[in-house]
XYZ file of C-alpha atoms in Angstrom:
777
model
C -7.145 -79.231 -50.058
C -5.154 -75.891 -50.991
C -2.519 -76.663 -53.431
C 0.961 -75.740 -52.489
C 3.018 -73.327 -54.599
C 5.328 -75.029 -57.448
C 8.879 -75.290 -56.612
C 11.541 -74.825 -58.903
C 15.194 -76.097 -57.919
C 18.751 -74.735 -59.409
C 21.956 -75.355 -59.390
C 24.208 -73.104 -57.456
C 27.199 -71.839 -59.079
C 28.701 -70.259 -56.065
C 30.874 -71.884 -53.052
C 28.471 -73.611 -50.523
C 28.865 -72.535 -47.032
C 30.069 -76.301 -46.179
C 32.817 -76.255 -48.434
C 36.126 -76.638 -46.985
C 37.695 -73.897 -49.138
C 38.638 -76.094 -52.240
C 37.262 -74.415 -55.660
C 34.525 -75.828 -57.716
C 35.319 -77.049 -61.428
C 32.975 -74.748 -63.849
C 30.669 -77.530 -66.348
C 29.833 -76.507 -69.874
C 25.868 -75.808 -69.869
C 23.768 -78.988 -71.288
C 26.560 -81.537 -69.781
C 26.133 -83.439 -66.677
C 28.297 -82.444 -64.066
C 30.716 -85.502 -63.225
C 32.302 -85.846 -59.524
C 36.019 -85.956 -60.159
C 37.657 -88.487 -58.029
C 41.646 -89.171 -57.242
C 43.456 -91.951 -58.150
C 44.499 -94.934 -56.575
C 45.800 -94.926 -52.663
C 49.606 -95.471 -54.500
C 49.194 -91.840 -56.264
C 48.734 -89.678 -53.348
C 46.708 -87.251 -51.301
C 43.913 -85.305 -54.237
C 45.432 -82.094 -55.244
C 43.064 -78.618 -54.482
C 42.030 -79.062 -58.348
C 41.052 -82.658 -58.623
C 37.432 -81.872 -56.200
C 34.322 -80.954 -57.607
C 31.503 -80.315 -55.889
C 27.398 -80.169 -56.916
C 25.287 -77.498 -55.106
C 21.863 -78.125 -54.494
C 18.994 -75.804 -53.502
C 18.032 -77.127 -50.241
C 14.820 -78.595 -50.404
C 11.951 -79.881 -48.174
C 10.164 -83.306 -49.294
C 7.647 -84.922 -47.895
C 8.640 -87.623 -46.088
C 6.546 -90.634 -44.604
C 5.966 -88.690 -41.799
C 5.966 -84.995 -43.027
C 9.336 -84.136 -41.772
C 11.366 -81.967 -43.851
C 14.937 -82.205 -44.799
C 17.616 -80.286 -46.049
C 19.455 -80.529 -49.368
C 23.300 -79.192 -48.687
C 25.379 -81.495 -51.794
C 29.124 -80.468 -50.836
C 30.886 -83.676 -51.427
C 34.310 -84.951 -51.864
C 35.341 -88.060 -54.200
C 37.892 -90.278 -52.987
C 36.788 -93.216 -55.548
C 38.658 -93.631 -59.128
C 37.125 -91.740 -62.029
C 35.231 -93.756 -64.624
C 35.296 -93.175 -67.665
C 32.166 -91.975 -69.687
C 30.329 -93.141 -67.227
C 27.268 -91.243 -65.855
C 25.942 -92.522 -62.480
C 21.987 -92.662 -62.666
C 20.483 -93.794 -59.090
C 16.952 -94.574 -58.815
C 16.873 -92.936 -55.209
C 13.976 -92.613 -53.042
C 12.934 -89.924 -50.223
C 13.963 -92.336 -47.693
C 17.106 -92.990 -49.861
C 18.070 -89.941 -50.401
C 18.078 -89.048 -46.744
C 19.993 -91.806 -45.776
C 22.510 -90.764 -48.782
C 22.289 -86.927 -47.469
C 23.398 -88.621 -43.941
C 26.098 -90.547 -44.433
C 27.650 -88.579 -46.873
C 27.514 -86.546 -44.477
C 29.293 -88.391 -41.977
C 31.419 -89.555 -44.090
C 32.566 -85.979 -45.386
C 33.313 -84.920 -41.914
C 35.353 -88.068 -41.113
C 37.286 -87.323 -44.496
C 38.121 -83.339 -43.079
C 39.392 -85.089 -39.604
C 41.795 -87.384 -41.311
C 43.743 -85.611 -43.823
C 46.632 -87.610 -43.092
C 44.878 -90.971 -42.919
C 45.685 -93.525 -45.740
C 44.421 -93.934 -49.063
C 42.880 -97.283 -48.700
C 40.493 -95.950 -46.328
C 39.400 -92.916 -48.693
C 38.610 -96.027 -51.540
C 36.811 -97.686 -48.686
C 34.393 -94.586 -48.084
C 33.830 -93.968 -51.479
C 32.895 -97.514 -52.233
C 30.053 -97.256 -49.612
C 28.738 -93.538 -50.438
C 26.843 -93.663 -54.142
C 26.500 -89.919 -55.125
C 24.062 -89.056 -57.543
C 25.097 -86.887 -60.215
C 23.575 -83.923 -61.617
C 21.377 -85.267 -64.286
C 19.609 -87.231 -61.825
C 19.130 -84.841 -59.590
C 17.348 -82.833 -62.165
C 15.368 -85.790 -62.979
C 14.017 -86.241 -59.698
C 13.226 -82.589 -59.130
C 11.336 -82.511 -62.472
C 9.167 -85.881 -61.133
C 8.405 -84.129 -58.133
C 7.149 -80.572 -59.503
C 4.807 -82.872 -61.932
C 3.164 -85.119 -59.382
C 2.728 -81.743 -57.028
C 0.637 -80.142 -59.664
C -1.134 -82.940 -60.697
C -1.962 -85.134 -57.886
C -0.701 -82.938 -55.036
C 1.421 -85.269 -53.235
C 5.082 -86.908 -54.083
C 4.781 -90.622 -55.459
C 7.179 -92.560 -53.359
C 8.496 -94.950 -56.463
C 10.732 -92.578 -59.037
C 11.122 -93.937 -62.514
C 14.362 -93.892 -64.419
C 14.208 -91.303 -67.232
C 16.975 -91.128 -70.016
C 16.277 -87.050 -70.668
C 17.306 -85.794 -68.333
C 20.452 -83.591 -69.551
C 17.633 -82.400 -72.236
C 15.499 -81.387 -69.431
C 18.212 -79.423 -67.406
C 19.354 -77.809 -70.613
C 15.481 -76.674 -71.281
C 15.208 -75.482 -67.449
C 18.627 -73.788 -67.685
C 17.539 -72.252 -71.093
C 14.036 -70.992 -69.677
C 14.036 -67.867 -67.453
C 10.741 -69.101 -65.947
C 11.875 -71.826 -64.670
C 13.474 -70.136 -62.075
C 11.525 -70.044 -59.125
C 9.999 -66.871 -57.746
C 10.424 -64.366 -54.912
C 8.026 -65.997 -52.834
C 8.493 -69.619 -54.385
C 12.303 -69.382 -52.704
C 13.209 -70.894 -49.574
C 14.234 -68.866 -46.652
C 16.092 -70.625 -44.203
C 15.352 -70.232 -40.509
C 18.010 -72.356 -39.531
C 21.829 -72.191 -39.248
C 23.203 -74.372 -41.684
C 25.451 -77.447 -40.058
C 28.624 -76.953 -39.967
C 31.337 -79.063 -41.316
C 33.411 -80.697 -39.162
C 36.371 -79.103 -40.248
C 34.978 -75.773 -39.343
C 33.877 -76.955 -35.767
C 37.605 -78.275 -35.318
C 38.820 -74.819 -36.597
C 36.942 -73.074 -33.917
C 37.608 -75.491 -31.187
C 41.180 -74.816 -32.115
C 40.828 -71.214 -32.045
C 39.117 -71.723 -28.680
C 41.903 -73.390 -27.494
C 44.498 -70.881 -28.266
C 42.531 -68.111 -26.955
C 42.394 -69.915 -23.535
C 45.876 -71.082 -24.243
C 46.926 -67.142 -24.540
C 44.526 -65.708 -21.635
C 46.219 -68.287 -19.405
C 49.809 -66.935 -20.609
C 48.602 -63.564 -20.066
C 47.751 -64.214 -16.394
C 51.209 -66.185 -15.974
C 53.027 -62.689 -17.100
C 50.685 -60.864 -15.014
C 51.125 -62.467 -11.905
C 55.116 -62.597 -12.780
C 55.108 -58.679 -13.356
C 53.073 -58.396 -9.810
C 56.047 -61.053 -8.363
C 59.023 -58.450 -9.701
C 57.093 -55.448 -8.553
C 56.748 -56.634 -5.151
C 60.212 -57.683 -4.666
C 61.272 -54.189 -6.044
C 59.257 -52.931 -3.086
C 60.911 -54.582 -0.535
C 64.479 -54.327 -1.530
C 63.772 -50.825 -1.937
C 62.315 -50.632 1.351
C 65.383 -52.341 2.766
C 67.944 -49.829 0.681
C 66.123 -46.632 2.523
C 66.200 -48.174 5.626
C 69.952 -48.892 5.209
C 70.400 -45.375 4.296
C 68.565 -43.749 6.969
C 70.922 -45.578 9.403
C 73.850 -44.591 7.580
C 72.957 -40.878 7.606
C 72.172 -41.342 11.056
C 75.129 -42.324 12.413
C 77.461 -39.932 9.931
C 75.326 -37.071 11.798
C 76.551 -37.760 15.007
C 80.395 -37.690 14.072
C 82.029 -34.411 14.013
C 82.423 -32.869 10.927
C 85.940 -32.083 10.380
C 87.020 -28.760 9.009
C 88.299 -28.429 5.339
C 91.376 -26.564 5.413
C 90.823 -26.911 1.526
C 87.834 -24.420 1.375
C 88.524 -20.562 0.590
C 86.566 -17.611 2.323
C 85.660 -14.239 0.731
C 87.950 -11.725 2.552
C 85.839 -9.399 5.270
C 86.812 -5.840 6.215
C 85.732 -3.259 8.688
C 83.424 -1.717 6.249
C 81.697 -4.592 5.296
C 80.594 -5.249 8.818
C 79.440 -1.683 9.460
C 77.241 -2.121 6.710
C 75.742 -5.278 7.602
C 75.540 -3.777 11.220
C 73.455 -0.904 9.455
C 71.189 -3.031 7.586
C 70.199 -5.046 10.480
C 69.687 -1.877 12.754
C 67.496 -0.412 10.199
C 65.358 -3.290 10.182
C 64.729 -4.165 13.600
C 64.086 0.455 13.815
C 60.999 -0.482 11.250
C 60.067 -3.474 12.979
C 59.790 -1.612 16.375
C 57.513 1.556 14.817
C 54.961 -0.803 13.321
C 54.911 -2.245 16.805
C 54.567 0.878 18.214
C 51.292 1.810 15.763
C 49.492 -1.288 16.248
C 49.935 -0.497 20.273
C 48.212 2.646 19.868
C 45.344 1.004 18.014
C 44.891 -1.409 20.553
C 44.753 1.217 23.052
C 42.063 3.274 21.335
C 39.790 -0.034 20.901
C 40.174 -0.390 24.535
C 39.080 3.070 25.136
C 36.121 2.780 22.753
C 35.221 -0.635 24.225
C 34.730 1.371 27.841
C 32.908 4.229 26.771
C 30.188 1.816 25.025
C 30.134 0.086 27.727
C 29.562 3.132 30.098
C 27.150 4.191 27.591
C 25.190 0.993 27.431
C 25.449 0.585 31.302
C 24.288 4.587 31.826
C 21.278 4.025 29.363
C 19.384 0.899 30.152
C 15.999 2.249 29.030
C 16.784 0.981 25.418
C 16.421 -2.352 26.696
C 13.385 -1.650 28.180
C 12.281 0.223 24.819
C 13.493 -2.761 22.360
C 11.470 -5.068 25.040
C 8.388 -3.150 24.461
C 8.338 -2.980 20.381
C 9.412 -6.406 20.612
C 6.287 -7.380 22.351
C 4.112 -4.989 20.466
C 5.303 -6.478 17.507
C 4.283 -10.303 18.967
C 1.246 -8.793 20.126
C -0.307 -7.460 16.599
C 1.077 -10.191 14.719
C -1.212 -12.328 17.058
C -4.140 -10.155 16.450
C -3.695 -10.184 12.988
C -3.464 -14.206 13.397
C -6.557 -14.454 15.503
C -8.413 -11.728 13.038
C -7.706 -13.944 10.093
C -9.048 -16.795 11.598
C -12.069 -14.964 12.855
C -13.247 -13.516 9.987
C -14.840 -16.593 7.769
C -17.339 -17.422 10.692
C -18.215 -13.506 10.983
C -18.692 -13.511 6.996
C -20.932 -16.464 7.649
C -22.486 -15.325 10.372
C -23.526 -11.757 8.305
C -24.680 -13.916 5.142
C -27.422 -15.683 7.463
C -28.465 -12.973 9.138
C -28.773 -10.897 5.848
C -30.582 -13.420 3.952
C -33.087 -14.184 6.714
C -34.331 -10.410 6.708
C -34.220 -10.490 2.960
C -36.745 -13.367 3.202
C -38.671 -11.395 5.160
C -38.543 -8.066 3.559
C -39.255 -9.824 0.114
C -42.464 -12.056 1.748
C -44.216 -8.916 2.937
C -43.594 -6.932 -0.689
C -44.495 -10.102 -2.674
C -47.579 -10.330 -0.796
C -48.371 -6.815 -1.010
C -48.215 -6.987 -4.720
C -50.276 -9.916 -5.226
C -53.018 -8.469 -2.742
C -53.150 -5.472 -4.875
C -53.745 -7.208 -7.729
C -56.202 -9.656 -6.640
C -58.147 -6.600 -5.316
C -57.903 -4.305 -8.255
C -58.964 -7.428 -10.424
C -61.977 -8.358 -8.264
C -63.196 -4.735 -8.421
C -62.767 -4.668 -11.947
C -65.170 -7.213 -12.488
C -67.364 -5.840 -9.987
C -67.552 -2.866 -11.988
C -68.175 -4.798 -15.376
C -70.592 -6.504 -13.541
C -72.554 -3.459 -12.250
C -72.921 -2.332 -15.808
C -74.719 -5.172 -17.526
C -76.521 -6.555 -14.930
C -77.599 -5.941 -10.992
C -78.732 -9.189 -10.544
C -76.763 -12.622 -9.563
C -73.882 -13.682 -8.141
C -69.822 -12.789 -8.895
C -68.017 -15.503 -9.760
C -64.700 -15.651 -7.472
C -62.104 -18.028 -7.425
C -61.162 -19.505 -4.175
C -57.568 -17.599 -4.279
C -59.070 -14.969 -4.954
C -61.662 -15.132 -2.223
C -58.715 -16.449 0.327
C -56.903 -13.307 -0.203
C -59.538 -11.069 0.090
C -60.471 -12.438 3.228
C -57.196 -12.472 4.631
C -56.813 -8.157 3.984
C -59.897 -7.868 5.684
C -58.872 -9.947 8.926
C -55.739 -8.241 9.205
C -57.373 -4.833 8.968
C -59.916 -5.894 11.318
C -57.151 -6.857 13.936
C -55.352 -3.140 13.101
C -58.668 -0.990 13.835
C -58.764 -3.363 17.137
C -55.643 -2.224 18.153
C -55.887 1.637 16.988
C -59.040 1.537 19.052
C -57.382 -0.124 22.253
C -54.410 2.697 21.839
C -56.802 5.736 21.217
C -55.759 6.270 18.165
C -59.046 7.790 16.268
C -57.640 10.127 13.423
C -56.240 7.030 11.801
C -56.585 6.885 7.723
C -57.214 3.408 5.839
C -54.105 2.807 3.452
C -51.381 4.471 6.022
C -50.698 0.888 7.689
C -47.636 -0.847 6.760
C -49.137 -3.945 6.775
C -46.176 -5.700 7.837
C -47.681 -8.636 10.156
C -46.697 -12.217 9.657
C -48.825 -15.144 10.760
C -47.987 -16.863 14.695
C -46.285 -19.610 12.865
C -43.843 -17.712 10.450
C -42.920 -15.205 13.230
C -42.230 -18.066 15.474
C -39.759 -19.121 12.911
C -38.397 -16.150 12.202
C -37.779 -15.582 15.817
C -36.258 -19.046 15.937
C -33.868 -18.789 13.037
C -32.842 -15.254 14.187
C -31.960 -16.800 17.994
C -29.637 -19.353 16.302
C -27.927 -17.268 14.492
C -27.215 -14.822 17.988
C -26.131 -17.846 19.485
C -23.323 -18.301 16.824
C -22.559 -14.930 17.225
C -21.788 -15.233 21.037
C -19.626 -18.168 19.929
C -17.262 -16.554 17.561
C -14.783 -15.210 20.276
C -15.628 -17.424 22.783
C -11.988 -18.922 23.083
C -10.482 -15.904 22.365
C -8.680 -14.007 25.202
C -10.213 -10.356 25.964
C -6.687 -8.725 24.818
C -7.734 -9.883 21.302
C -11.327 -9.532 21.154
C -11.837 -6.560 23.548
C -11.964 -3.055 21.605
C -11.375 -1.498 24.889
C -7.948 -3.896 25.476
C -7.195 -3.411 22.060
C -6.908 0.539 21.907
C -5.125 0.601 25.375
C -2.224 -1.418 23.640
C -1.993 1.582 21.266
C -2.576 4.306 23.549
C 0.279 3.140 26.002
C 2.554 3.223 22.597
C 1.206 6.746 22.086
C 2.088 7.432 25.284
C 5.307 6.268 25.421
C 7.212 6.834 22.225
C 5.029 9.774 20.219
C 6.951 9.652 17.451
C 7.496 6.292 16.239
C 3.796 6.121 17.290
C 2.893 8.503 14.329
C 5.392 7.747 12.451
C 4.185 4.110 11.844
C 0.719 5.639 10.764
C -1.214 3.607 13.341
C -4.315 5.703 12.946
C -4.795 4.147 9.485
C -4.286 0.511 11.079
C -6.675 0.622 13.798
C -9.725 0.909 11.330
C -8.471 -1.999 9.853
C -8.044 -3.960 12.904
C -11.236 -2.938 14.492
C -13.445 -3.469 11.214
C -13.987 -7.528 12.191
C -14.607 -6.686 15.752
C -16.744 -4.109 14.785
C -18.942 -6.249 12.654
C -19.423 -8.958 14.970
C -21.620 -6.390 16.984
C -23.181 -4.832 14.317
C -24.909 -8.556 13.420
C -27.943 -8.021 15.561
C -28.006 -4.179 14.508
C -31.163 -3.259 12.108
C -31.177 0.542 11.555
C -34.945 -0.135 10.035
C -36.708 -0.806 13.663
C -37.419 2.233 15.691
C -36.162 0.317 18.746
C -32.506 -0.226 17.307
C -29.642 0.492 19.554
C -28.125 3.922 18.169
C -24.646 4.041 17.029
C -23.879 6.247 19.797
C -24.960 3.740 22.528
C -22.432 1.063 20.704
C -19.695 -0.234 23.015
C -17.264 0.159 20.138
C -18.529 3.195 19.500
C -17.487 4.423 23.521
C -14.188 2.936 23.195
C -12.913 4.530 19.745
C -14.169 8.069 21.495
C -12.336 7.194 24.607
C -9.318 6.674 22.926
C -9.536 9.895 20.511
C -10.025 11.684 23.569
C -7.040 10.752 25.548
C -4.939 11.752 22.914
C -2.290 14.311 23.788
C -3.750 17.852 22.971
C -0.518 19.627 22.065
C 0.278 16.974 19.661
C -0.271 18.415 15.993
C 0.197 15.150 14.376
C -2.641 13.584 16.534
C -5.200 16.203 15.473
C -4.331 15.123 11.924
C -4.818 11.554 12.722
C -6.218 9.732 15.400
C -9.135 12.707 15.197
C -10.250 10.908 11.476
C -10.341 7.308 13.219
C -13.808 7.654 13.960
C -14.869 8.817 10.809
C -12.789 5.900 8.996
C -14.408 2.879 10.864
C -18.110 4.674 9.687
C -16.908 5.116 6.501
C -15.164 1.789 5.764
C -17.568 -0.592 7.634
C -21.269 1.103 9.022
C -22.113 2.965 5.574
C -21.510 -0.133 3.230
C -23.716 -1.919 5.971
C -26.591 0.818 6.100
C -26.149 1.223 2.045
C -26.854 -3.046 1.796
C -30.481 -2.677 4.251
C -31.543 0.221 1.778
C -30.431 -1.481 -1.364
C -31.927 -5.013 -0.371
C -34.326 -4.142 2.870
C -35.847 -0.977 3.141
C -39.438 -0.401 2.086
C -40.022 3.464 1.622
C -43.619 2.470 2.031
C -43.044 1.831 5.593
C -43.141 5.266 7.705
C -41.320 3.089 10.731
C -38.551 1.908 8.394
C -38.179 5.221 6.997
C -38.160 7.533 9.939
C -35.530 4.783 11.819
C -33.570 4.590 8.570
C -33.458 8.757 8.587
C -32.252 9.068 12.149
C -29.310 6.688 11.497
C -27.952 8.616 8.374
C -28.470 11.603 9.968
C -25.866 10.714 12.727
C -23.483 8.980 10.392
C -23.767 11.229 7.612
C -23.684 14.900 9.763
C -22.345 14.712 12.895
C -19.449 12.347 11.862
C -18.210 13.351 8.336
C -15.406 15.492 9.631
C -13.201 14.561 7.257
C -15.546 14.774 3.795
C -12.598 14.111 1.304
C -12.807 10.628 2.531
C -16.407 9.641 3.704
C -17.613 11.103 0.172
C -17.139 8.028 -1.784
C -19.023 5.809 0.159
C -21.687 8.789 1.293
C -22.614 9.158 -2.751
C -23.207 5.838 -2.900
C -25.294 5.471 0.038
C -27.259 8.364 -0.921
C -27.639 6.955 -4.949
C -29.067 3.834 -3.307
C -31.359 5.716 -1.052
C -32.588 7.528 -4.601
C -33.115 4.640 -6.320
C -34.594 2.747 -4.059
C -37.759 5.613 -3.970
C -37.858 5.518 -7.375
C -38.409 1.675 -7.806
C -41.404 2.451 -5.061
C -43.127 5.081 -6.795
C -43.046 2.802 -10.203
C -44.155 -0.307 -8.793
C -46.071 0.257 -5.279
C -48.021 3.589 -6.300
C -51.758 2.553 -7.957
C -54.454 4.864 -7.635
C -57.211 3.587 -9.507
C -60.460 6.037 -11.321
C -63.348 5.051 -11.101
C -66.789 6.529 -12.104
C -68.464 9.209 -10.174
C -71.426 6.854 -9.740
C -69.178 4.158 -8.011
C -66.959 6.383 -5.733
C -70.375 8.379 -4.556
C -71.417 5.880 -2.083
C -68.275 6.471 0.296
C -69.075 2.877 1.830
C -68.911 0.765 -1.529
C -65.738 -1.584 -1.849
C -64.643 1.218 -5.202
C -64.661 4.346 -2.919
C -62.485 2.518 -0.427
C -59.908 0.890 -2.247
C -59.526 4.238 -3.993
C -59.388 6.084 -0.895
C -56.724 3.375 0.682
C -54.551 3.840 -2.262
C -54.311 7.600 -2.350
C -53.550 7.610 1.119
C -50.583 5.336 0.566
C -49.513 7.311 -1.957
C -49.710 10.084 0.083
C -47.549 8.267 2.584
C -45.022 7.650 0.592
C -44.960 10.818 -0.673
C -44.533 12.037 2.976
C -41.765 9.727 3.307
C -39.794 11.102 -0.091
C -39.865 14.476 1.635
C -38.609 13.279 4.987
C -35.359 13.279 3.368
C -35.395 16.922 3.278
C -32.117 18.333 4.522
C -30.094 14.452 3.395
C -30.507 14.559 -0.198
C -30.620 17.379 -2.463
C -33.772 19.811 -2.998
C -33.631 19.047 -6.671
C -33.760 15.253 -6.214
C -36.681 15.520 -3.816
C -38.889 17.827 -6.079
C -38.054 15.776 -8.936
C -39.406 12.446 -7.294
C -42.064 13.801 -4.644
C -42.853 16.861 -6.820
C -42.640 15.531 -10.463
C -43.007 11.868 -10.329
C -45.701 11.363 -7.476
C -47.842 14.429 -6.970
C -48.190 15.668 -10.425
C -48.930 11.875 -11.705
C -50.652 10.348 -8.932
C -52.311 12.668 -6.450
C -53.283 15.611 -8.396
C -55.208 13.234 -10.870
C -57.023 11.373 -7.883
C -57.690 14.616 -6.158
C -59.333 15.907 -9.495
C -61.380 13.005 -9.589
C -62.835 13.444 -6.773
C -65.552 15.768 -5.509
C -64.767 19.170 -3.829
C -65.601 18.944 -0.530
C -63.968 19.084 2.923
C -62.468 15.618 2.142
C -60.746 17.452 -0.886
C -59.472 20.264 1.552
C -58.269 17.442 4.132
C -56.039 15.801 1.602
C -54.819 19.145 0.163
C -54.103 20.254 3.571
C -51.987 17.286 3.945
C -49.989 17.494 1.131
C -48.830 21.107 2.177
C -47.933 19.865 5.496
C -45.648 16.981 3.964
C -43.895 20.118 2.013
C -40.626 21.189 3.800
C -40.836 25.098 4.976
C -36.841 25.657 3.874
C -38.339 25.424 0.333
C -40.529 28.871 0.647
C -38.197 30.603 3.324
C -36.668 32.786 0.794
C -39.307 33.416 -1.940
C -39.271 37.026 -2.886
C -40.793 36.837 -6.093
C -44.186 36.012 -4.133
C -44.731 32.975 -5.998
C -43.941 28.920 -5.365
C -41.481 26.695 -6.900
C -42.558 25.717 -10.495
C -42.980 22.204 -9.537
C -46.015 23.533 -7.702
C -47.968 24.876 -10.118
C -50.691 21.910 -11.224
C -51.545 21.449 -7.469
C -52.156 25.720 -7.328
C -54.863 25.411 -9.903
C -56.316 22.840 -8.350
C -56.333 24.524 -4.923
C -58.370 27.638 -7.101
C -60.751 25.245 -8.500
C -61.486 23.876 -5.778
C -61.910 27.613 -3.696
C -63.856 28.429 -6.488
C -66.107 25.799 -6.522
C -66.344 25.868 -2.810
C -67.277 29.508 -2.420
C -70.915 28.700 -4.598
C -71.524 25.337 -2.469
C -72.421 25.138 0.952
C -68.880 24.657 2.207
C -67.780 27.974 1.815
C -66.128 28.303 4.920
C -63.503 25.639 3.334
C -62.153 28.509 1.114
C -60.516 29.876 3.609
C -58.610 26.847 4.492
C -57.393 26.756 0.857
C -56.353 30.299 0.977
C -53.952 29.525 3.850
C -52.708 26.756 1.725
C -51.930 28.885 -0.920
C -50.305 31.446 1.713
C -48.106 28.487 2.976
C -46.681 27.685 -0.123
C -45.736 31.064 -1.159
C -48.325 31.368 -4.011
C -49.377 34.872 -2.589
C -49.946 36.863 -6.436
C -52.616 33.853 -7.059
C -53.999 34.157 -3.581
C -54.572 37.903 -4.039
C -55.986 37.533 -7.458
C -58.509 35.237 -6.282
C -59.734 37.439 -3.495
C -60.141 40.386 -5.501
C -62.174 38.618 -8.275
C -64.626 37.119 -5.588
C -64.895 40.019 -3.368
C -63.636 38.108 -0.573
C -62.365 40.994 1.496
C -62.325 39.071 4.944
C -59.663 37.355 3.880
C -57.185 39.332 2.807
C -55.704 40.061 6.487
C -54.759 36.299 5.903
C -52.176 37.770 2.782
C -50.736 40.932 5.331
C -50.204 38.538 8.209
C -47.870 36.364 6.181
């Protein structure tokens, strides 16, 4: 069980909160404090200085039930003093409680009856036995010792004669004072004495009395005010009545009043002043009248003008209707543009997926076939017996390649095309299942395209009807039409409608619809042709509508096809794309300054895509002559296919002649493709009819425009390697059984304007019968 901290008690010298205002008599240190009592009843009421007070700190003591008590000793002694008497009482905890309660009750009685008799005071003092300071100090000391030893307080308290000495020790010893943590903190208000409660009750009664008196005074004041108001109203009414009666009486002239003298001059002066004022008023009225007359005239003329010009109302109505129409048109297009963009994205993603499938398949097949032939070549070099181990994937790919080639051969035989070379096919066939899925997805997208303007009136989705509205404006009010720059607004308004018609347009297909056959193209041309011929503004603005639509709508879409979908190795795609580009860039590039930006972007994308094709798709392997001498060997067939595939790309690149610059085509076709790939393959081949045929195909691809103005009898520098190869082949053929093929080589040199080299070769080999070929040229 935890020990409670020691508690020490000391005497309070300050006035107690329970005191009734009397001062406490000082006590000498070390001397027990005595309680001074007044004399007998006959001596009268006690004086203020005869009261003594013993103040003790509140102390909580353990009682039989553990309840805490509060000590508050502030007593008024009523009994007679006894000389040299020191009361020492043996008091238990319960007795102390009784003393406390009884003394408090008696103290309250003494405070409440200050006018009572001294006999009653004696009786009260005889029943209450107040312990002195020495006894209280001894009891405290004993309780402290009991707490320190046994942790409990004994109920038996012994009298000690050494209380005064202990008190002096406790007062002299500063350590006996309680520490801060040992001081008792009062958590409740100290009980009030009877006198204090009586004082508070008297104050409250006084306050209530004062409040009641104030309310009575306010009531009296209010009554007096009401009485004054009533009296005042009656007096005012009497005064009004007296005034009314007095006014009805005839006032009598007071003869005592004297007037100023009046003569003729004064009267004349007053009349003149009055006349002047009247004349000024009359003039002001005349001015106002004239103003009103002018306002009436102007109003009548305005009415007449408005009545005569009734067309102004019609003009206003037309402008208002056009404003409402354009606002509704813009709202409709803004709402539908989101659906249009989604459909465009879906179609573009579908075509892109198909193009990437073809490209990846071609690269994978080329890689596997080349790897297989390399393994086959190593096997032939090491041993001629045994079978080559081929993995399943490579075997499956090779079978697929051969199956598609067989189908293409059969199709060419049925069509009668026997001059086809292996390797020039586009190889863009899809399996039947994939083709069905592609067609189904494309059909779903086209169904969405038809439903875009399904809920829109023709006046807001038909390009012809929209242009008809602006045509009426141009015919009725040409000045306001051109001042509003309608020719700049029409391409923006028609952009979503043109894009809807272009969703199904694929410029990479040969059977795709041309721009001139599209409905929007015809409608715009009719709108431009119906304009007034004499208008100078029209010639500089409306004629640009078609070129602006092409510049802002068609060319960006064509650029997307070139960058993501076009395969330069495909002859059909290249031919169709070139056809559309010529229509767009040549026939409708009226305003070069406006179209140049988009045109340059398109041409840059074309060049970039062809460079990528040369770097990624051209592959011509070189095998030993022993492997390619046999034309039926897989090495020879693969090499031939790759050469003709490169030559096909060479042809496709040079088809852009007229759209791309000559320097660009010569760099791509001659520098990167012919000199780097095709010439090397020709040098590795055995001279013969096949080599001559390939050289003829190379020369046939070269544009004739490059050799029209060759006054120096020499060809372009990029063909120097090709010319040297032709001379070497002619020299070898002249000593072989294919001597007749030399004439074809001389014709190739003449075609490419290598006249000096041809003449020198004829002179060296004494081929005089071929000189006529040069002279004919």
